[in-house]
């Protein structure tokens, strides 16, 4: 065994209790850092997963980002038009089938058309304002979670009768409708038809479950009063992260406003950046505090061992060797702390992961925990490095100690 | 290097001080050692005497490269030490100097044997097995063969001081510096330690420089350097009529061919 290691271990072993306290400090820091990171990243991943699943990766709507230029504006460099009522465009995406085919030709993923109409559902004299979405059940399965959210009936049941409708479960509860009930649907344009409830869905988000109903595209077009209308195309991409690029290209090629999920939830994603900054700050602070423990014990040892240091230096051990002894002691504490911290962090994650959360707005869930070796490596890395730095300062001071001063003082 | 001029004996002295002065800086600077010139050759047994506070310890620290002179220089085998790096100085100390202090200064958490092998491990010139054997030999030759696995606090004062001597000899240095090695011992233990130091010179071919208050012991040394207020005030050699060449068998680990034809 090397002399440096031998002396370091002897010092550390002779102060078992203090060393344990320092190791426990580092371990606690590492353990809680791992837990924090797992928790924050886990909840974030979970949230993004829900978000990404709950919404289309790219939504192409029949709006445009800028009002269409007037002919005069196209013609002259400077034109001012007063009192003009902008030309009312015909609603809907032009040539939806051709547009879908062209997008499908280059964007890997699935695409589904829909018609959105605002209306009122009426059943046994109860009225509820509802978003009525016309979909194509066959294509819908590829772009949304809706098929999995059906609680009664099935998505395919939309084909079974004319004017079939699927309601959110809370919406059905509100108006007192059940599968088989015949309800009245009315739009602001005065179109009214009778629909038969063929199923219920539960998305797990109260605002959706309370206000959404699905019908076939064809039915939606009747309610909108415009045959062939499609006012939204929704895409689910093979790679959710490719959404912004895909959206930009669709917008360039078709001129229709295309929104990637990242753009739609920009505020949330910004909040995550802030959350991450907070997380790294807190984790860093925890580990920094833990390194104070290391600094403390190495300082104590170098003070207590001033005489031994003087002896070793008077025998002819160079500063470098003396410094190494104490830096190594700090390293030993850091490493043991990191290893114990792994166990602690793992245990905390397992314990937290088994906690159930009951929330009136959603289903019973577990606290989401992200398992990543990176968390362990990061916590251990910061812990060991900060221990070494914490050890280096007193070690350097100890190594510079003048043996004669100690020897004089002792005699 | 023109380092040999002032040497009184033949050849390059083992250790020499040239105008060595050590002043402690402060509001009132204290002169610990003042303009000391000394040359000590191979195979000498030297006592440094003087009243308390006369600078004996200070001079020894300077000779032992533990402290640096304010002016003047210390030469070891003609080699200047002032320009050495901290690391070189440490290495010189490790290889050519053995230090024995008034208090044994052993590492309390290490066994007797580990204390003795520590300088060998720092020098790293022998195999671990050879270090262990040499440590056991040294301890055995100093009458400590039964105590090698003990810790220093399990030994008597005299035994500890002998361990300190064994440690000073660990790397077989030509020069042993001792600061009141018998200062904390009773007369019997003092006598034992003195005899060991004397034998190092007589049969081991080493040079021993020992600070001592004990006039009886000083009188039995070959050379006495007297200090007063940090300056050398006396340097006398005892001429031992016909110097017997004692050869004690069994202590030949030094293997010093130069010492016999003297
Ligand atoms: N740190 C210090 N600050 C001020 N003066 C000091 C210091 N160390 C030593 N001295 C003074 O330096 C002088 C020489 O001290 P030194 O220890 O060398 O004497 P000494 O001959 O070994 O004495 P003793 O026989 O008592 O051990 C003394 O007068 C002492 O008071
Ligand atoms: Mg002294």
XYZ file of C-alpha atoms and ligand atoms in Angstrom:
705
model
C 0.000 0.000 0.000
C 1.345 3.417 -0.821
C 2.563 5.561 2.058
C 0.102 8.335 1.219
C -2.859 5.978 1.200
C -1.657 4.292 4.374
C -1.371 7.541 6.318
C -4.666 8.829 4.910
C -6.544 5.683 5.882
C -4.976 5.722 9.331
C -6.134 9.280 9.922
C -9.607 8.588 8.627
C -9.932 5.384 10.636
C -8.674 6.994 13.829
C -11.529 9.516 13.562
C -14.226 7.039 12.689
C -17.072 9.009 14.186
C -16.170 12.372 12.654
C -15.471 10.675 9.364
C -18.850 8.981 9.458
C -20.541 12.314 10.076
C -18.754 13.807 7.078
C -19.538 10.750 4.943
C -23.160 10.925 6.056
C -23.216 14.600 5.094
C -21.976 13.862 1.609
C -24.267 10.824 1.331
C -27.296 12.880 2.325
C -26.349 15.501 -0.212
C -25.858 12.957 -2.963
C -28.978 10.990 -2.018
C -31.286 13.985 -1.949
C -29.744 15.427 -5.085
C -30.470 12.195 -6.903
C -33.994 12.189 -5.563
C -34.569 15.823 -6.511
C -33.250 15.269 -10.004
C -35.282 12.074 -10.463
C -38.402 13.746 -9.165
C -38.124 16.934 -11.145
C -37.100 15.270 -14.353
C -39.671 12.527 -13.830
C -42.536 14.928 -13.343
C -41.359 16.980 -16.269
C -41.101 13.982 -18.574
C -44.473 12.788 -17.399
C -45.981 16.171 -17.998
C -44.477 16.489 -21.452
C -45.589 12.965 -22.294
C -49.143 13.796 -21.272
C -48.950 17.072 -23.094
C -47.576 15.529 -26.253
C -50.118 12.724 -26.100
C -53.008 15.023 -25.355
C -52.393 17.308 -28.288
C -51.433 16.899 -31.909
C -47.728 17.315 -32.602
C -48.619 19.759 -35.339
C -52.013 21.381 -35.830
C -52.712 22.937 -39.219
C -55.708 25.256 -39.079
C -57.519 27.168 -41.760
C -56.272 30.466 -40.389
C -53.388 32.486 -41.718
C -50.852 34.339 -39.626
C -51.391 37.594 -41.538
C -54.531 38.882 -43.192
C -54.438 38.322 -46.937
C -52.854 41.277 -48.754
C -55.272 43.513 -50.623
C -54.811 43.804 -54.372
C -53.783 47.450 -54.048
C -51.062 46.520 -51.574
C -49.671 43.971 -53.967
C -49.596 46.493 -56.722
C -48.206 49.623 -55.108
C -45.318 50.022 -52.698
C -47.320 52.310 -50.455
C -51.043 52.015 -50.375
C -53.492 53.036 -47.717
C -56.911 51.626 -47.830
C -59.569 53.185 -45.687
C -62.943 51.828 -44.796
C -62.402 48.571 -46.569
C -64.109 45.524 -45.188
C -61.620 42.668 -45.656
C -62.922 40.126 -48.063
C -64.561 37.324 -46.129
C -62.758 34.157 -47.023
C -64.488 30.922 -47.430
C -63.740 28.909 -44.293
C -61.789 25.709 -44.299
C -58.641 24.262 -45.719
C -58.770 24.207 -49.487
C -58.506 20.831 -51.058
C -57.995 18.977 -47.777
C -57.412 15.596 -49.373
C -54.712 16.893 -51.712
C -53.096 18.877 -48.890
C -53.072 15.807 -46.656
C -51.611 13.665 -49.399
C -48.852 16.157 -50.071
C -47.931 16.449 -46.374
C -48.070 12.692 -45.961
C -45.650 12.306 -48.848
C -42.784 13.845 -46.929
C -43.618 14.013 -43.188
C -43.143 10.673 -41.402
C -46.191 10.148 -39.220
C -49.941 10.173 -39.439
C -52.422 12.864 -40.277
C -56.135 13.224 -39.600
C -58.676 15.873 -40.646
C -61.281 17.364 -38.370
C -64.092 19.874 -38.328
C -64.617 21.962 -35.248
C -68.017 23.467 -34.585
C -69.299 25.258 -31.501
C -72.758 24.156 -30.488
C -75.164 23.489 -27.711
C -76.221 20.039 -26.555
C -79.698 19.763 -25.213
C -81.137 16.801 -23.371
C -84.104 16.752 -21.070
C -84.160 20.534 -21.111
C -80.575 20.917 -19.987
C -78.260 22.981 -22.271
C -74.488 22.744 -22.349
C -72.175 24.666 -24.689
C -69.952 22.130 -26.385
C -67.091 21.867 -28.836
C -68.235 19.407 -31.416
C -65.390 17.824 -33.317
C -65.964 15.953 -36.518
C -63.384 13.209 -36.964
C -62.583 10.213 -39.115
C -62.383 7.374 -36.602
C -60.052 5.307 -38.778
C -57.492 8.062 -39.089
C -58.084 9.378 -35.562
C -56.525 6.325 -33.960
C -53.187 7.214 -35.512
C -53.046 10.790 -34.249
C -54.664 10.838 -30.819
C -55.287 8.897 -27.666
C -59.039 9.063 -28.159
C -59.524 5.347 -28.946
C -57.853 4.473 -25.633
C -60.022 6.950 -23.778
C -63.337 5.425 -24.802
C -65.095 4.138 -21.686
C -68.361 2.921 -23.149
C -69.084 1.965 -26.709
C -66.359 2.348 -29.302
C -65.030 4.874 -31.736
C -66.164 2.719 -34.630
C -69.732 2.970 -33.313
C -69.787 6.435 -34.896
C -70.317 4.627 -38.186
C -73.182 2.530 -36.802
C -76.027 5.041 -36.993
C -76.564 8.357 -38.633
C -75.663 11.297 -36.447
C -73.903 9.172 -33.852
C -72.113 11.154 -31.127
C -69.563 10.313 -28.425
C -69.590 12.502 -25.333
C -67.083 13.262 -22.616
C -68.153 11.350 -19.518
C -68.559 14.468 -17.407
C -70.490 16.153 -20.155
C -72.837 13.171 -20.321
C -73.223 13.280 -16.581
C -74.048 16.996 -16.725
C -76.874 16.627 -19.144
C -77.882 13.234 -17.796
C -77.374 11.407 -21.096
C -76.374 7.767 -21.408
C -75.415 5.631 -24.393
C -78.555 5.229 -26.429
C -79.963 8.628 -25.408
C -81.114 10.840 -28.238
C -79.917 14.377 -27.730
C -80.369 17.583 -29.665
C -77.411 19.416 -31.140
C -77.803 23.009 -32.204
C -75.326 25.492 -33.636
C -75.289 29.268 -33.587
C -76.196 29.299 -37.268
C -79.462 27.658 -36.324
C -78.689 24.226 -37.677
C -80.162 21.583 -35.478
C -80.124 17.831 -35.558
C -80.827 14.902 -33.321
C -77.893 12.696 -32.441
C -77.686 9.364 -30.729
C -75.108 8.852 -28.006
C -73.039 5.771 -28.940
C -70.222 6.070 -26.440
C -68.467 7.978 -23.670
C -64.850 8.900 -23.355
C -62.696 9.969 -20.458
C -59.581 12.003 -21.309
C -58.676 12.592 -17.683
C -58.688 16.366 -18.094
C -61.803 17.906 -16.652
C -62.065 20.792 -19.125
C -61.999 18.315 -22.022
C -64.339 15.761 -20.482
C -66.873 18.451 -19.650
C -67.052 20.245 -22.975
C -66.141 17.968 -25.876
C -68.151 15.699 -28.120
C -67.074 13.739 -31.187
C -69.049 13.079 -34.356
C -68.107 11.983 -37.857
C -66.544 14.559 -40.201
C -69.638 14.312 -42.338
C -71.916 15.168 -39.388
C -69.608 17.980 -38.406
C -69.824 19.400 -41.903
C -73.620 19.331 -41.724
C -73.491 21.203 -38.421
C -71.058 23.722 -39.914
C -73.383 24.119 -42.846
C -70.651 23.585 -45.411
C -70.040 20.333 -47.198
C -66.447 19.271 -47.677
C -65.262 21.600 -44.882
C -62.131 20.609 -42.996
C -60.813 23.292 -40.687
C -58.043 21.439 -38.967
C -55.430 18.856 -39.875
C -53.695 17.195 -36.975
C -50.399 15.393 -37.292
C -48.732 12.887 -35.049
C -45.116 12.574 -36.051
C -42.796 9.658 -35.618
C -40.481 12.052 -33.774
C -42.326 14.536 -31.571
C -39.225 16.717 -31.403
C -39.300 17.235 -35.175
C -42.590 19.092 -34.845
C -41.312 22.696 -35.157
C -39.477 21.992 -38.418
C -42.412 20.105 -39.855
C -44.829 22.851 -38.848
C -42.659 25.500 -40.456
C -42.474 23.567 -43.700
C -46.224 22.961 -43.844
C -46.818 26.626 -43.240
C -44.362 27.555 -45.995
C -45.903 25.161 -48.467
C -49.609 25.629 -47.756
C -49.751 29.088 -46.202
C -51.949 27.780 -43.391
C -51.070 28.469 -39.814
C -49.302 25.377 -38.478
C -48.559 25.179 -34.790
C -46.139 22.686 -33.301
C -46.885 21.442 -29.798
C -43.789 23.252 -28.551
C -45.187 26.537 -29.802
C -48.598 25.786 -28.386
C -47.112 25.135 -24.949
C -44.254 27.608 -25.124
C -45.048 29.091 -21.731
C -44.948 25.682 -20.116
C -41.643 24.824 -21.688
C -40.243 28.164 -20.544
C -41.424 27.292 -17.079
C -39.429 24.080 -17.337
C -36.276 26.028 -18.075
C -36.838 28.010 -14.892
C -37.616 24.811 -13.038
C -34.378 23.272 -14.252
C -32.402 26.300 -13.169
C -34.013 26.045 -9.749
C -33.319 22.329 -9.637
C -29.624 22.649 -10.500
C -29.238 25.512 -8.044
C -30.826 23.543 -5.235
C -28.898 20.371 -6.062
C -25.685 22.360 -6.255
C -26.434 24.020 -2.928
C -27.143 20.679 -1.250
C -23.845 19.271 -2.463
C -21.996 22.443 -1.561
C -23.331 22.257 1.969
C -22.259 18.624 2.092
C -18.758 19.631 1.054
C -18.590 21.976 4.041
C -18.666 18.855 6.185
C -15.679 17.518 4.297
C -13.874 20.827 4.608
C -14.601 20.766 8.299
C -13.207 17.339 8.988
C -10.119 17.799 6.848
C -9.474 21.117 8.603
C -9.915 19.406 11.951
C -7.603 16.574 11.016
C -4.919 18.919 9.722
C -5.139 20.929 12.930
C -5.045 17.892 15.165
C -2.301 16.371 13.089
C -0.136 19.478 12.860
C 2.497 17.696 14.930
C 2.439 14.614 12.699
C 2.719 16.838 9.659
C 5.737 18.539 11.207
C 7.270 15.143 11.962
C 6.711 13.879 8.441
C 8.092 17.041 6.923
C 11.107 17.008 9.240
C 11.825 13.445 8.173
C 11.933 14.631 4.589
C 8.468 14.115 3.143
C 7.944 16.829 0.537
C 4.977 19.215 0.603
C 3.472 17.459 -2.347
C 3.226 14.178 -0.464
C 1.757 15.790 2.643
C -0.812 17.620 0.540
C -1.747 14.418 -1.218
C -2.412 12.683 2.069
C -5.134 15.128 3.043
C -6.614 15.543 -0.418
C -6.834 11.763 -0.537
C -8.617 11.721 2.816
C -11.164 14.147 1.407
C -11.441 11.967 -1.682
C -12.070 8.898 0.457
C -14.853 10.717 2.293
C -16.291 11.972 -0.980
C -16.243 8.508 -2.579
C -17.772 6.718 0.392
C -20.337 9.486 0.648
C -21.172 9.132 -3.026
C -21.587 5.364 -2.813
C -23.766 5.596 0.295
C -25.613 8.450 -1.387
C -26.373 6.178 -4.344
C -28.080 3.750 -2.006
C -29.928 6.537 -0.234
C -30.986 8.190 -3.484
C -32.140 4.888 -4.923
C -34.110 4.114 -1.768
C -35.736 7.537 -1.735
C -36.700 7.190 -5.402
C -38.215 3.756 -4.816
C -40.119 5.030 -1.791
C -41.412 8.100 -3.597
C -42.275 6.089 -6.679
C -44.599 3.909 -4.651
C -46.580 6.821 -3.220
C -50.051 7.117 -4.715
C -51.598 10.474 -5.429
C -55.356 10.905 -5.427
C -56.495 13.987 -7.237
C -60.146 14.848 -7.908
C -59.329 16.049 -11.419
C -57.362 13.046 -12.636
C -56.986 9.355 -11.987
C -54.946 7.857 -9.177
C -51.336 8.244 -10.204
C -47.897 7.530 -8.897
C -45.289 10.204 -8.411
C -43.373 10.060 -11.666
C -39.693 9.244 -11.134
C -37.095 9.425 -13.877
C -34.408 6.753 -13.620
C -31.219 7.988 -15.158
C -27.589 6.990 -14.498
C -26.775 10.578 -15.362
C -28.341 11.774 -12.092
C -26.107 9.410 -10.152
C -23.003 10.314 -12.117
C -23.704 14.021 -11.784
C -24.364 13.943 -8.049
C -21.315 11.762 -7.421
C -19.143 13.887 -9.676
C -20.105 17.124 -7.970
C -19.789 15.517 -4.528
C -16.325 14.065 -5.145
C -15.008 17.189 -6.852
C -16.349 19.482 -4.133
C -14.915 17.149 -1.478
C -11.531 17.299 -3.181
C -11.682 21.086 -3.358
C -12.853 21.220 0.257
C -9.936 18.986 1.212
C -7.406 20.772 -0.953
C -7.631 24.093 0.869
C -6.745 22.790 4.337
C -4.334 20.281 2.783
C -2.395 23.048 1.094
C -2.282 25.002 4.321
C -1.117 21.904 6.197
C 1.575 21.094 3.647
C 3.022 24.600 3.887
C 3.291 24.311 7.631
C 6.737 25.109 8.932
C 7.947 22.105 10.940
C 10.293 24.175 13.072
C 7.421 26.246 14.459
C 5.577 23.138 15.570
C 8.671 21.447 16.935
C 9.633 24.551 18.930
C 6.093 24.860 20.213
C 6.039 21.255 21.341
C 9.341 21.294 23.242
C 32.157 24.849 -6.993
C 34.742 26.374 -4.683
C 33.242 25.010 -1.551
C 36.171 23.265 0.138
C 38.417 26.211 1.098
C 37.647 26.734 4.745
C 37.441 23.108 5.757
C 39.756 22.288 8.633
C 39.986 18.558 8.003
C 41.053 16.863 4.826
C 38.683 16.679 1.867
C 35.164 18.071 1.646
C 33.403 18.295 5.003
C 30.222 16.277 5.406
C 28.372 19.377 6.487
C 29.529 22.947 6.679
C 28.071 26.267 7.775
C 29.427 29.449 6.224
C 28.547 32.667 7.988
C 25.156 31.274 8.878
C 22.876 33.829 10.493
C 19.254 33.393 11.331
C 17.185 36.374 12.333
C 13.536 36.009 13.204
C 11.689 38.924 11.657
C 9.306 40.817 13.866
C 8.777 44.183 15.529
C 11.942 43.423 17.456
C 13.930 41.062 15.212
C 15.515 38.246 17.193
C 18.872 36.854 16.224
C 18.773 33.114 16.830
C 22.107 32.230 15.242
C 24.836 34.721 14.463
C 27.525 34.262 11.805
C 28.370 30.648 12.465
C 31.214 28.964 10.580
C 31.521 25.261 11.070
C 32.814 22.249 9.236
C 32.043 18.761 10.397
C 33.666 15.812 8.681
C 32.905 12.144 8.288
C 32.882 9.920 11.328
C 32.801 12.646 13.977
C 30.989 12.625 17.323
C 30.155 16.237 18.032
C 28.446 17.842 21.009
C 26.821 21.243 20.796
C 26.623 22.832 24.213
C 25.600 26.146 25.621
C 23.176 27.721 28.022
C 19.461 27.637 27.456
C 18.438 30.054 24.726
C 21.897 30.179 23.187
C 20.611 28.981 19.836
C 21.609 25.312 19.907
C 18.309 24.019 18.581
C 18.136 26.827 16.053
C 21.573 25.924 14.693
C 20.642 22.270 14.466
C 17.481 23.069 12.495
C 19.592 25.109 10.091
C 22.143 22.308 9.692
C 19.278 19.867 9.227
C 17.704 21.999 6.457
C 14.533 22.347 8.505
C 15.050 26.079 8.634
C 16.631 28.451 6.151
C 19.378 30.918 7.123
C 18.768 34.641 6.774
C 22.379 34.990 5.615
C 25.199 32.577 4.899
C 24.843 29.060 3.646
C 24.803 25.439 4.657
C 26.715 22.996 2.459
C 26.248 19.271 2.488
C 29.232 17.422 1.071
C 30.210 20.671 -0.574
C 26.870 21.174 -2.166
C 25.063 24.446 -1.532
C 21.549 23.997 -0.229
C 20.211 27.534 -0.482
C 19.146 27.254 -4.084
C 17.433 23.905 -3.638
C 13.719 23.586 -4.214
C 11.543 22.502 -1.326
C 11.379 19.075 -2.897
C 15.161 18.733 -3.292
C 15.707 19.849 0.283
C 13.184 17.303 1.489
C 14.925 14.612 -0.507
C 18.345 15.563 0.844
C 16.945 15.379 4.357
C 15.421 12.012 3.646
C 18.573 10.495 2.189
C 21.461 12.089 4.052
C 20.130 13.308 7.391
C 18.633 11.575 10.357
C 16.949 13.732 13.000
C 16.345 12.798 16.624
C 14.390 15.243 18.774
C 14.226 15.689 22.491
C 10.729 14.289 22.445
C 10.603 11.213 20.352
C 8.070 12.648 17.857
C 6.783 9.313 16.665
C 3.490 9.049 14.813
C 1.095 7.842 17.519
C -1.245 5.908 15.230
C 1.461 3.797 13.616
C 3.253 0.807 15.035
C 6.881 1.039 16.030
C 7.902 -0.817 12.884
C 5.741 1.415 10.652
C 7.315 4.488 12.222
C 10.766 3.162 11.398
C 9.932 2.169 7.824
C 8.166 5.474 7.078
C 11.311 7.289 5.825
C 12.219 4.239 3.726
C 8.814 4.266 2.112
C 9.097 7.972 1.448
C 12.504 7.420 -0.212
C 11.204 4.316 -1.982
C 14.600 2.790 -2.721
C 13.983 -0.705 -1.322
C 11.370 -3.363 -1.877
C 8.616 -3.456 0.788
C 10.037 -6.730 2.043
C 13.553 -5.328 2.319
C 12.193 -2.272 4.144
C 10.455 -4.473 6.655
C 13.562 -6.572 7.207
C 15.763 -3.552 7.599
C 13.287 -2.016 10.051
C 13.240 -5.214 12.110
C 17.062 -5.385 12.020
C 17.421 -1.800 13.186
C 14.920 -2.272 16.000
C 16.551 -5.563 16.961
C 20.016 -4.002 17.108
C 18.618 -1.289 19.423
C 17.125 -3.894 21.735
C 13.529 -3.355 20.617
C 12.978 -6.636 18.804
C 10.037 -7.521 21.042
C 8.209 -4.239 20.583
C 7.966 -3.830 16.843
C 4.191 -4.309 16.664
C 3.393 -1.981 19.565
C 2.290 1.588 19.332
C 4.597 4.314 20.643
C 2.378 5.024 23.647
C 2.909 1.460 24.832
C 6.648 2.065 25.258
C 8.773 3.749 27.910
C 10.473 7.087 27.212
C 13.850 5.459 26.651
C 12.385 2.866 24.327
C 10.608 5.540 22.318
C 13.811 7.503 21.976
C 15.542 4.390 20.680
C 12.724 3.959 18.147
C 13.364 7.557 17.103
C 17.044 6.697 16.637
C 16.091 3.661 14.574
C 13.871 5.878 12.428
C 16.679 8.410 11.992
C 18.860 5.553 10.709
C 16.178 4.177 8.412
C 17.722 5.354 5.158
C 21.268 4.814 6.445
C 22.184 8.518 6.388
C 25.824 9.518 6.919
C 24.786 12.263 9.374
C 22.577 12.043 12.453
C 21.478 15.257 14.147
C 20.083 14.940 17.654
C 18.511 17.722 19.705
C 18.854 16.796 23.364
C 18.157 13.146 22.646
C 18.572 12.322 26.322
C 16.877 15.435 27.634
C 13.704 13.739 28.762
C 15.267 10.503 29.974
C 16.544 9.294 33.336
C 20.279 8.688 33.718
C 20.190 5.006 32.883
C 18.145 5.463 29.719
C 20.299 8.494 28.831
C 23.410 6.376 29.091
C 21.881 3.745 26.828
C 20.922 6.264 24.138
C 24.325 7.947 24.372
C 26.089 4.637 23.869
C 23.977 3.909 20.826
C 24.869 7.281 19.300
C 28.531 6.781 20.119
C 28.517 3.340 18.522
C 27.038 4.806 15.373
C 30.267 6.770 15.047
C 32.703 4.208 16.386
C 31.446 1.221 14.466
C 28.854 2.523 12.038
C 31.093 5.123 10.430
C 28.472 7.822 10.841
C 28.744 11.373 12.038
C 26.602 12.334 15.005
C 25.966 15.928 16.051
C 24.098 16.071 19.339
C 22.900 19.059 21.313
C 23.200 18.283 24.991
C 22.850 19.913 28.356
C 24.428 16.960 30.043
C 28.029 17.957 30.688
C 29.033 14.437 31.578
C 27.855 13.194 28.216
C 29.383 16.160 26.410
C 32.713 15.429 27.994
C 32.697 11.940 26.500
C 32.226 13.224 22.953
C 35.085 13.766 20.500
C 34.395 17.413 19.796
C 32.504 20.088 21.655
C 31.117 23.204 20.044
C 30.002 25.816 22.533
C 27.390 28.414 21.700
C 26.574 31.672 23.382
C 23.922 34.096 22.180
C 23.774 32.340 18.839
C 27.490 32.537 18.134
C 30.161 29.856 18.349
C 32.377 30.630 21.346
C 34.336 27.414 21.592
C 35.240 24.433 19.429
C 37.472 21.891 21.132
C 38.525 18.425 20.111
C 39.319 15.707 22.589
C 42.417 13.921 21.477
C 41.799 10.334 22.380
C 45.283 8.948 22.808
C 45.433 5.884 20.560
C 42.061 5.714 18.893
C 41.036 2.129 19.130
C 39.304 0.688 16.181
C 36.599 -1.284 17.845
C 34.782 -3.712 15.681
C 31.551 -4.999 17.066
C 30.187 -7.851 14.992
C 26.605 -8.060 13.906
C 26.022 -4.417 13.012
C 27.244 -4.152 9.497
C 24.213 -2.904 7.617
C 25.992 0.400 6.974
C 28.809 -1.279 5.014
C 31.122 1.740 5.104
C 34.413 0.875 3.464
C 35.835 4.411 3.984
C 35.641 4.238 7.752
C 38.152 1.460 8.387
C 41.348 2.586 6.653
C 41.160 6.090 8.306
N 9.499 31.807 17.775
C 10.374 32.547 18.476
N 10.128 33.841 18.689
C 10.977 34.619 19.374
N 12.102 34.167 19.867
C 12.409 32.861 19.705
C 11.561 32.007 18.999
N 12.124 30.783 18.968
C 13.269 30.897 19.652
N 13.457 32.124 20.108
C 14.589 32.621 20.830
O 15.732 32.236 20.119
C 16.782 31.909 20.989
C 17.378 30.567 20.605
O 16.450 29.548 20.869
P 16.858 28.021 20.800
O 15.645 27.212 20.993
O 17.661 27.791 19.602
O 17.778 27.891 22.085
P 18.370 26.595 22.716
O 19.807 26.831 22.865
O 17.959 25.404 21.993
O 17.689 26.602 24.129
P 17.289 25.349 25.036
O 18.535 24.822 25.572
O 16.443 25.942 26.083
O 16.558 24.390 24.165
C 16.187 31.950 22.367
O 16.587 33.147 22.976
C 14.724 31.960 22.161
O 14.064 32.688 23.149
Mg 16.728 23.704 22.365
